[in-house]
CSV table of C-alpha atoms and ligand atoms in Angstrom, one decimal:
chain,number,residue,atom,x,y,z
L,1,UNK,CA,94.1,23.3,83.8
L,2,UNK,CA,96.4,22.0,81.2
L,3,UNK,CA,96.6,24.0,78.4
L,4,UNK,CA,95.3,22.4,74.9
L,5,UNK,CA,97.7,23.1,71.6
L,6,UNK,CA,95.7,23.8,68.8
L,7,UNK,CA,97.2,20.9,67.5
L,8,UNK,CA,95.7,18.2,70.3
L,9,UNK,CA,92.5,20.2,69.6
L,10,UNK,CA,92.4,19.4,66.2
L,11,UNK,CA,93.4,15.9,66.7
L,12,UNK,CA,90.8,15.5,69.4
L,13,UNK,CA,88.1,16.9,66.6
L,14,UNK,CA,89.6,14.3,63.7
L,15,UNK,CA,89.5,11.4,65.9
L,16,UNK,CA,86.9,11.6,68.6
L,17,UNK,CA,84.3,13.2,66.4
L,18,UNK,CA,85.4,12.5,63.3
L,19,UNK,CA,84.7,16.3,62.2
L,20,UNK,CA,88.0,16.8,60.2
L,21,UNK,CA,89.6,14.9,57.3
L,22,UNK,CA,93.5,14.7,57.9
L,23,UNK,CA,93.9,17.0,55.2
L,24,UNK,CA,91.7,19.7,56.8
L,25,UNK,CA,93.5,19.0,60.2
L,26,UNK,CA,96.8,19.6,57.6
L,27,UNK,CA,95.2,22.9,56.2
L,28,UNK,CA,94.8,24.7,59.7
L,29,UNK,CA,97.7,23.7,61.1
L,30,UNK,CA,100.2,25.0,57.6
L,31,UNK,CA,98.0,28.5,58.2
L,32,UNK,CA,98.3,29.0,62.0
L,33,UNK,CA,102.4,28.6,61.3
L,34,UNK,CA,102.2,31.5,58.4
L,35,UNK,CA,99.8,33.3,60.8
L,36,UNK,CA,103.0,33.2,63.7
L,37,UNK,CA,105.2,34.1,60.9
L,38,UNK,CA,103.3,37.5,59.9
L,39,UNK,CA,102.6,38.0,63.7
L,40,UNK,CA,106.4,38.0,64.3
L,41,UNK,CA,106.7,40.1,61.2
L,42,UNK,CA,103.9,42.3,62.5
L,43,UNK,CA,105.2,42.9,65.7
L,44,UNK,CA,109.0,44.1,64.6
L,45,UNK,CA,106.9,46.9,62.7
L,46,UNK,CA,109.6,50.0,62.1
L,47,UNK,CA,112.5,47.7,63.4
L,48,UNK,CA,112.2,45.6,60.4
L,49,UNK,CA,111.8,48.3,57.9
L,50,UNK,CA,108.2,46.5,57.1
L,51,UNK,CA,106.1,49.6,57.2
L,52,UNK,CA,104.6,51.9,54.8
L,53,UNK,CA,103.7,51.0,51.2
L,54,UNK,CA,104.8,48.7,48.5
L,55,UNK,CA,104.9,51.1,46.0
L,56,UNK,CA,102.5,48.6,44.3
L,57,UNK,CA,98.9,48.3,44.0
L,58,UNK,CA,96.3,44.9,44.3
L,59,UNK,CA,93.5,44.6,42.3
L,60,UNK,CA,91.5,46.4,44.4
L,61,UNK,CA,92.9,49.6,43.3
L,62,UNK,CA,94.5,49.9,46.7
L,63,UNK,CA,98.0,50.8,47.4
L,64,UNK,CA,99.6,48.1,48.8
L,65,UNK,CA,101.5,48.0,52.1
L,66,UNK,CA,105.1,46.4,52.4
L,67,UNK,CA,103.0,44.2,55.6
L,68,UNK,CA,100.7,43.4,52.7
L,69,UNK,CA,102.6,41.8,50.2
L,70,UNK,CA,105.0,40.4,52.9
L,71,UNK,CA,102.1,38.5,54.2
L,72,UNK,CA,101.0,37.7,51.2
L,73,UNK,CA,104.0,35.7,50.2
L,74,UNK,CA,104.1,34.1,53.7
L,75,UNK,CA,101.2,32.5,52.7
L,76,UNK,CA,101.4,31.9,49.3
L,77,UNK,CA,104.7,29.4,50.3
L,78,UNK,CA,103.5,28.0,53.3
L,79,UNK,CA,100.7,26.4,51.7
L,80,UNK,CA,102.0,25.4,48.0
L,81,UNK,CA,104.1,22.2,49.5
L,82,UNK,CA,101.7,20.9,51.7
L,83,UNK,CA,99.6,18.8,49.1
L,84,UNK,CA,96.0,19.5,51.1
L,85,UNK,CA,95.2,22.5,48.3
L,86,UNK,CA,94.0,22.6,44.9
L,87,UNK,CA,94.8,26.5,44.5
L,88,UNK,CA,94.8,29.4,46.6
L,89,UNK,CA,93.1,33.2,46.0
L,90,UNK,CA,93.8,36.5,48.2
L,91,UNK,CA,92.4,40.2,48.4
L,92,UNK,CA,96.1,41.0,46.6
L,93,UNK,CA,95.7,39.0,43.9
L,94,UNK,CA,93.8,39.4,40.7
L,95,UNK,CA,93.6,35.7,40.0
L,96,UNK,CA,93.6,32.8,41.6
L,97,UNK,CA,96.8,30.6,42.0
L,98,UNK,CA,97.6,27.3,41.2
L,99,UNK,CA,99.8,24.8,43.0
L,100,UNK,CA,103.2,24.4,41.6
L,101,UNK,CA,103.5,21.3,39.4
L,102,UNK,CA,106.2,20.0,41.4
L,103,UNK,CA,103.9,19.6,44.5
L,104,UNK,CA,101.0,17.6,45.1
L,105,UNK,CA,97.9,18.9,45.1
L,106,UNK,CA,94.6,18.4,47.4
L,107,UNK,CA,90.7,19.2,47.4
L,108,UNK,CA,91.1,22.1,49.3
L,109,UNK,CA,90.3,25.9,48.2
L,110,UNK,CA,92.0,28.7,50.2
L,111,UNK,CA,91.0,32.4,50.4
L,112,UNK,CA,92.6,34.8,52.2
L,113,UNK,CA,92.9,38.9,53.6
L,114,UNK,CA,96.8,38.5,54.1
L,115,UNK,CA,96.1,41.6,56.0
L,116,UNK,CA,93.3,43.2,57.1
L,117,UNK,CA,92.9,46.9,58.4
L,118,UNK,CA,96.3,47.4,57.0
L,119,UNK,CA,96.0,51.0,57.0
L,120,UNK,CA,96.2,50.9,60.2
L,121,UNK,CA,99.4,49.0,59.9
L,122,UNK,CA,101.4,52.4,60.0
L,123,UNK,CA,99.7,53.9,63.3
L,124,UNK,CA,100.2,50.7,65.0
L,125,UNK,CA,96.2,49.5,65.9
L,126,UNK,CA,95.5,45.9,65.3
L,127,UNK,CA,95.9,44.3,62.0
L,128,UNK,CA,95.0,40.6,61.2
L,129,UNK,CA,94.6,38.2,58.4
L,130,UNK,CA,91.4,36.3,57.4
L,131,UNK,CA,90.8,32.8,55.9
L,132,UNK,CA,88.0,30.7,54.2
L,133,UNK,CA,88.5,26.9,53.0
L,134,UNK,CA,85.9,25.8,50.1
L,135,UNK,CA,86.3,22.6,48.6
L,136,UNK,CA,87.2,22.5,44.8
L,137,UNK,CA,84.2,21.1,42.7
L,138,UNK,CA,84.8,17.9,41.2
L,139,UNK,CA,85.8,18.5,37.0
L,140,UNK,CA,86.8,22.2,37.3
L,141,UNK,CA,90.2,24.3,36.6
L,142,UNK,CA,90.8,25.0,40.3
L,143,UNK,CA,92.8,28.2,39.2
L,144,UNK,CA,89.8,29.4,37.6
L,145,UNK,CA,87.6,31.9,39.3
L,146,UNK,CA,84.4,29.8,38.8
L,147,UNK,CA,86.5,27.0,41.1
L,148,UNK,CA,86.2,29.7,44.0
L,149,UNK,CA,82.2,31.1,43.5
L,150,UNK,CA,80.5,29.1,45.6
L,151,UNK,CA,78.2,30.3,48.7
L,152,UNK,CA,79.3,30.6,52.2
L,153,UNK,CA,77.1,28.3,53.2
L,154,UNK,CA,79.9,26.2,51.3
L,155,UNK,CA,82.3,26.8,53.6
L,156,UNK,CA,84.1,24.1,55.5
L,157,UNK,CA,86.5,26.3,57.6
L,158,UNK,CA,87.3,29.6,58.6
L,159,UNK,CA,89.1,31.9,60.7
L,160,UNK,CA,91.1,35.2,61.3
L,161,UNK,CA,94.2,35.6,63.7
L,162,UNK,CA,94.3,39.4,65.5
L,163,UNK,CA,97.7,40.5,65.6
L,164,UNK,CA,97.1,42.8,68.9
L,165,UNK,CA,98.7,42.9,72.1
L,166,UNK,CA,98.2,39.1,72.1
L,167,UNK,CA,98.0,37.1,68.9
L,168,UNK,CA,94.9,35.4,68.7
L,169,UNK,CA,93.4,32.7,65.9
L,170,UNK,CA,89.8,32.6,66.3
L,171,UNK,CA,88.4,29.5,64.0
L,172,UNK,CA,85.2,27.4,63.1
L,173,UNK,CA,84.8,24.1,61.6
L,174,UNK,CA,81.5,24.1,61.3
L,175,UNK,CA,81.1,22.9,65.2
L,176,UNK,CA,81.8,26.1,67.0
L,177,UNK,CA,83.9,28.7,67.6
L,178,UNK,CA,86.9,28.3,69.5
L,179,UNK,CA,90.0,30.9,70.1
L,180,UNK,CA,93.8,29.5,70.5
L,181,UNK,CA,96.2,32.4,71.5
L,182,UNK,CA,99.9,32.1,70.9
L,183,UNK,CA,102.5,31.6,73.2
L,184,UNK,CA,105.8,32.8,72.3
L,185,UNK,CA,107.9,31.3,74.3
L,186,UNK,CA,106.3,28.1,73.1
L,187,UNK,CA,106.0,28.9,69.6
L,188,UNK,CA,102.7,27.3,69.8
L,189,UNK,CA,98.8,28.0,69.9
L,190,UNK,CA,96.6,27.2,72.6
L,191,UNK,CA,93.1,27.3,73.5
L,192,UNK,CA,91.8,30.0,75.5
L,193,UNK,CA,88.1,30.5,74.8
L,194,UNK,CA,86.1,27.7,73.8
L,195,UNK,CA,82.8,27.3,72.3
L,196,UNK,CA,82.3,31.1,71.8
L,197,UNK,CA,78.6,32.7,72.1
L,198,UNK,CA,78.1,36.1,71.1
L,199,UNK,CA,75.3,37.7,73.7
L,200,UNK,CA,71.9,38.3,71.4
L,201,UNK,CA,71.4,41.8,72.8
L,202,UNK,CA,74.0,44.5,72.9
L,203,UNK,CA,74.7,48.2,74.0
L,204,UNK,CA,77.8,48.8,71.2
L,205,UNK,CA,77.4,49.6,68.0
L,206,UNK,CA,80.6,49.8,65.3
L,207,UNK,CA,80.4,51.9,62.2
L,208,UNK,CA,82.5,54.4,60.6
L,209,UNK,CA,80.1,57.8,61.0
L,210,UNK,CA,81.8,60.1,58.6
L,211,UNK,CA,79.8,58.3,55.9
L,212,UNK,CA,76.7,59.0,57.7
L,213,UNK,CA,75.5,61.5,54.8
L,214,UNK,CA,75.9,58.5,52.3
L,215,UNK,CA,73.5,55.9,54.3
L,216,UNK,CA,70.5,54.8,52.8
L,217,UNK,CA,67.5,55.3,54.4
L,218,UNK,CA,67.0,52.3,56.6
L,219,UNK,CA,70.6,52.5,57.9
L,220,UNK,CA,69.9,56.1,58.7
L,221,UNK,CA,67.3,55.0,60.9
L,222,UNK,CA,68.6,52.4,62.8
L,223,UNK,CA,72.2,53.9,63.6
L,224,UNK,CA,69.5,57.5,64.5
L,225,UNK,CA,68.0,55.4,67.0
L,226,UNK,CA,71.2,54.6,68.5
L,227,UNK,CA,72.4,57.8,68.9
L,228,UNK,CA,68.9,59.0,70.2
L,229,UNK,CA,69.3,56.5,73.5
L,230,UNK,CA,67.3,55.9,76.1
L,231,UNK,CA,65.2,59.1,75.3
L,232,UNK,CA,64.7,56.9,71.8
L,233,UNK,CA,62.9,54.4,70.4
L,234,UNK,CA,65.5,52.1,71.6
L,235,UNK,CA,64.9,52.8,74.6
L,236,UNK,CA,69.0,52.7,76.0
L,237,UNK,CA,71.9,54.4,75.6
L,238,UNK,CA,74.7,52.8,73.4
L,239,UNK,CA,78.3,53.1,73.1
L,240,UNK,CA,80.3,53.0,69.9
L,241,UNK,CA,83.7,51.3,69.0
L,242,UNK,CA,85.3,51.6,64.8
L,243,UNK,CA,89.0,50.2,64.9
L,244,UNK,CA,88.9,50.0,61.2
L,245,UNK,CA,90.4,46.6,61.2
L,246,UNK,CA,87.6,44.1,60.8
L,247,UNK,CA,89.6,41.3,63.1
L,248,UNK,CA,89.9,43.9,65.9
L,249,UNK,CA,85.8,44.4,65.5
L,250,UNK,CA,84.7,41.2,65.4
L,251,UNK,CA,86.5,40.0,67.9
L,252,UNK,CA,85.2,42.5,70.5
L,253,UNK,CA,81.9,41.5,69.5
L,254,UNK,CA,82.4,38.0,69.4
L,255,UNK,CA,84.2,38.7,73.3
L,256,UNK,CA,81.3,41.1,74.8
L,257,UNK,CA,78.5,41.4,72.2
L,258,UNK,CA,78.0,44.5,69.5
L,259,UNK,CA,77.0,45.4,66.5
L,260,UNK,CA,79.2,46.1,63.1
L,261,UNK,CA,77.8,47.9,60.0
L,262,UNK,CA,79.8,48.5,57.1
L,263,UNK,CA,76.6,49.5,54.9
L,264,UNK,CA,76.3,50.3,51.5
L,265,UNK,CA,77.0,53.8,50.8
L,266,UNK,CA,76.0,56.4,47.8
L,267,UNK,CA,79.4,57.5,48.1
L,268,UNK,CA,79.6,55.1,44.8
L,269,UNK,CA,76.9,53.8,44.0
L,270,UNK,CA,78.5,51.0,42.0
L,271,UNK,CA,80.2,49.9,44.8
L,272,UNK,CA,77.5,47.5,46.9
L,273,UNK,CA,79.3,48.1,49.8
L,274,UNK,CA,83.2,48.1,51.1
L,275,UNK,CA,84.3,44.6,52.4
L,276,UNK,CA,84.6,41.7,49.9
L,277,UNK,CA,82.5,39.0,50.2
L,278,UNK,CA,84.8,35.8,49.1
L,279,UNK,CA,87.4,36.5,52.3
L,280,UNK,CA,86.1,38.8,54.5
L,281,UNK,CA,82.2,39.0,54.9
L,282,UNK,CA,81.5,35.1,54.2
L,283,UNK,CA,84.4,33.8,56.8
L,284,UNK,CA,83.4,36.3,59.3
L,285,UNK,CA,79.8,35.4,58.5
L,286,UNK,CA,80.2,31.8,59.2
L,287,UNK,CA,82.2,32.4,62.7
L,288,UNK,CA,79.3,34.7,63.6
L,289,UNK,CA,76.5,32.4,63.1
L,290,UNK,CA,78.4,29.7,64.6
L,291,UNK,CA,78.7,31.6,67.5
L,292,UNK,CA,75.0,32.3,67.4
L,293,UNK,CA,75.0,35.8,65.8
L,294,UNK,CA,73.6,36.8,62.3
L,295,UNK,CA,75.1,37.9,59.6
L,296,UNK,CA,72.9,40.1,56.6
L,297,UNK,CA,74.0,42.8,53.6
L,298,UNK,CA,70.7,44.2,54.9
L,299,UNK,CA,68.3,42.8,53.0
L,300,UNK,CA,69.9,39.2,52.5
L,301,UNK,CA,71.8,36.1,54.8
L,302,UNK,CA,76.0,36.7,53.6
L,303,UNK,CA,76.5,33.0,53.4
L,304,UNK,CA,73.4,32.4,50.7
L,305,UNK,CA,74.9,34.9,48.0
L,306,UNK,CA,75.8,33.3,45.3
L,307,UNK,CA,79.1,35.0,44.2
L,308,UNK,CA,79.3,36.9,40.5
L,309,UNK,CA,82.8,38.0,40.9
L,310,UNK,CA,86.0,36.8,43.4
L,311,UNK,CA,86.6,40.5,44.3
L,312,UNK,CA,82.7,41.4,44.7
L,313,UNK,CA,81.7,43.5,47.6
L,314,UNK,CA,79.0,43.1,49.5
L,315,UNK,CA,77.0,45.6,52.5
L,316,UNK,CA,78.1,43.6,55.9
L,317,UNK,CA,75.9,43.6,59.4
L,318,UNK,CA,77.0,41.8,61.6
L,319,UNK,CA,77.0,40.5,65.7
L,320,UNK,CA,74.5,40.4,68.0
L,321,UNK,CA,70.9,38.5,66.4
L,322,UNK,CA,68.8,41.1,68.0
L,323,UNK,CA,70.2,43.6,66.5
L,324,UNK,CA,71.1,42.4,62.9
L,325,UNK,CA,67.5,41.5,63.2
L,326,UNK,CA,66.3,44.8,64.0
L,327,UNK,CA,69.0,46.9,61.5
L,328,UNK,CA,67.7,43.8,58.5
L,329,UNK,CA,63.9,44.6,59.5
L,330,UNK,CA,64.4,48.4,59.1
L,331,UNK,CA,65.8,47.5,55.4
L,332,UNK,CA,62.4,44.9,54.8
L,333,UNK,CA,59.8,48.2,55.8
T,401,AFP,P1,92.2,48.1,54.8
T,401,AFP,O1,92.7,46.7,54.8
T,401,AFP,O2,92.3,48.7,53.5
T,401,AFP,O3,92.7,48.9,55.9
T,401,AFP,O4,90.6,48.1,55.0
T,401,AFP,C1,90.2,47.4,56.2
T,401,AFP,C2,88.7,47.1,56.0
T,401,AFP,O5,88.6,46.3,54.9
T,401,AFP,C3,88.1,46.5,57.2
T,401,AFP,O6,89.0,45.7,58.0
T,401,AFP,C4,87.6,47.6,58.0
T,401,AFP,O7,86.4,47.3,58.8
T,401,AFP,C5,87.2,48.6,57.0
T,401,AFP,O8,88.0,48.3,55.8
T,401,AFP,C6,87.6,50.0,57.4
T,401,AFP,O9,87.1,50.9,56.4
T,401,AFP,P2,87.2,52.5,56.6
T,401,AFP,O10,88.7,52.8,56.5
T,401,AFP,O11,86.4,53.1,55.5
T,401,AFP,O12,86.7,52.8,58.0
């Protein structure tokens, strides 16, 4: 079979189905280069003197990695020149950021996770980066953070690459979800999985258990029954997977099926949960649902929050309908 560059894929989807302005078509194709660029960055890990931290910290009161900043940049200067964005905000940024005067400027929004799971960076597990593409409102500062607080649902694009023993982009344009993996001889992305369905019922669950004594109630219940098997309620026995990098998770589940929970905890109880809405639930929302999973904090759909904040977290489950159903019920009773 001849193998389809992500490029003739997204040319196919501008011209035969109309789905993509050119400037979209630009927007993905600008991010899938940085995406090779961090890969290859990535993938020389202690070779390139790239690993361990900054000795800086984001916004998030994190310290930073070098891999963080360093992918930061990459896309930061990819996409300033390009003239398909408006501005651009990122987990490692407190504010959003404006296009240079000197370039022009599109429509476009563009949030990112320059690197996600990057404390596992140093260990060597799977790292990746995660993007979402809003469109700027018509008559607002697109540097301000009102620009950027709109609800998933808003959404006209998104994806995350896996930087793991392949490099894979996974992305949705609202039709689908469709995986390109990149070949390095080539330089370029091609399509491997198209179409993607995640299976509605599911054995494998994905949490991280040392917070167990922090759950509330109905996530103490569901992730119980689990564990109880098919002596439980359930009715089966279930296996568990927690990489700790959210790309690594969610692309097992959208590959085989599964579960993820990252729950509030009481741990703080100011904290609504761990993972921030703006570029990491909401784009990983919308390439669930496309792929026919669900996507709840629990006790609401991601994509219909309306944002308060550009760093807000949010509780995340996520994968397989039956059982985000079942885990969203348990937090309904
Ligand atoms: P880092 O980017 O700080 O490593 O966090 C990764 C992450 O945001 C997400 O990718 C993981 O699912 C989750 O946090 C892991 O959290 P724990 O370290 O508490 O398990």
């Amino acid at each position: 079979m001849r193998s389809v560059s992500l490029s003739r894929f997204l040319i196919d989807e501008q011209w035969q189905s109309h789905a993509i302005p050119a400037d979209l078509r630009l927007l993905v194709e600008v991010v899938a280069r940085a995406v090779k660029a961090i890969s290859i960055a990535v993938g020389k890990g202690a070779l390139a003197g790239v690993l361990g931290d900054a000795g800086s910290g984001n916004v998030q009161g994190e310290a930073q990695k070098k891999l963080d900043v360093i992918a930061n940049e990459i896309l930061l200067e990819a996409n300033e020149w390009g003239g398909h964005l408006a501005a651009m905000a990122s987990e490692e940024m407190e504010h959003p950021q404006g296009i240079p005067h000197r370039f022009p400027k599109g429509e476009y929004l563009l949030l990112f996770d320059p690197l996600d799971g990057s404390s596992n960076i140093d260990v060597n597990v799977s790292v990746g980066t995660i993007f979402s593409v809003l469109r700027c409102p018509e008559g607002v500062d697109p540097t301000s953070e009102q620009a950027f607080l709109q609800p998933g649902t808003q959404q006209v694009c998104a994806g995350f690459a896996v930087y793991g023993p392949s490099t894979v982009l996974v992305l949705t344009l609202g039709k689908g979800v469709h995986a390109f993996t990149l070949d390095r001889e080539l330089g370029s992305f091609l399509l491997t999985r198209e179409s993607i369905r995640i299976p509605e019922e599911t054995k494998e669950f994905a949490i991280n258990m040392s917070n167990q004594r922090f759950w509330e109630p109905p996530v103490q219940r569901y992730v119980g029954e689990l564990l109880a098997g098919k002596a439980g309620p359930r009715g089966k026995d279930y296996n568990m997977r927690w990489v700790a990098s959210m790309v690594a998770d969610v692309f097992r589940i959208l590959s085989r099926g599964g579960v993820f929970l990252y729950p509030r905890d009481l741990k703080d109880p100011s904290k609504p949960g761990r993972l921030r809405l703006m570029y990491e639930a909401n784009p990983m929302a919308m390439i669930v649902e496309q792929a026919g999973g669900a996507a709840t904090t629990g006790r609401e759909r991601i994509l219909d929050i309306v944002p308060a904040s550009l760093h807000e977290r949010v509780a995340v489950i996520l994968g397989s309908k039956a059982e985000v159903e079942v885990a969203t019920r348990y937090h309904q009773g």
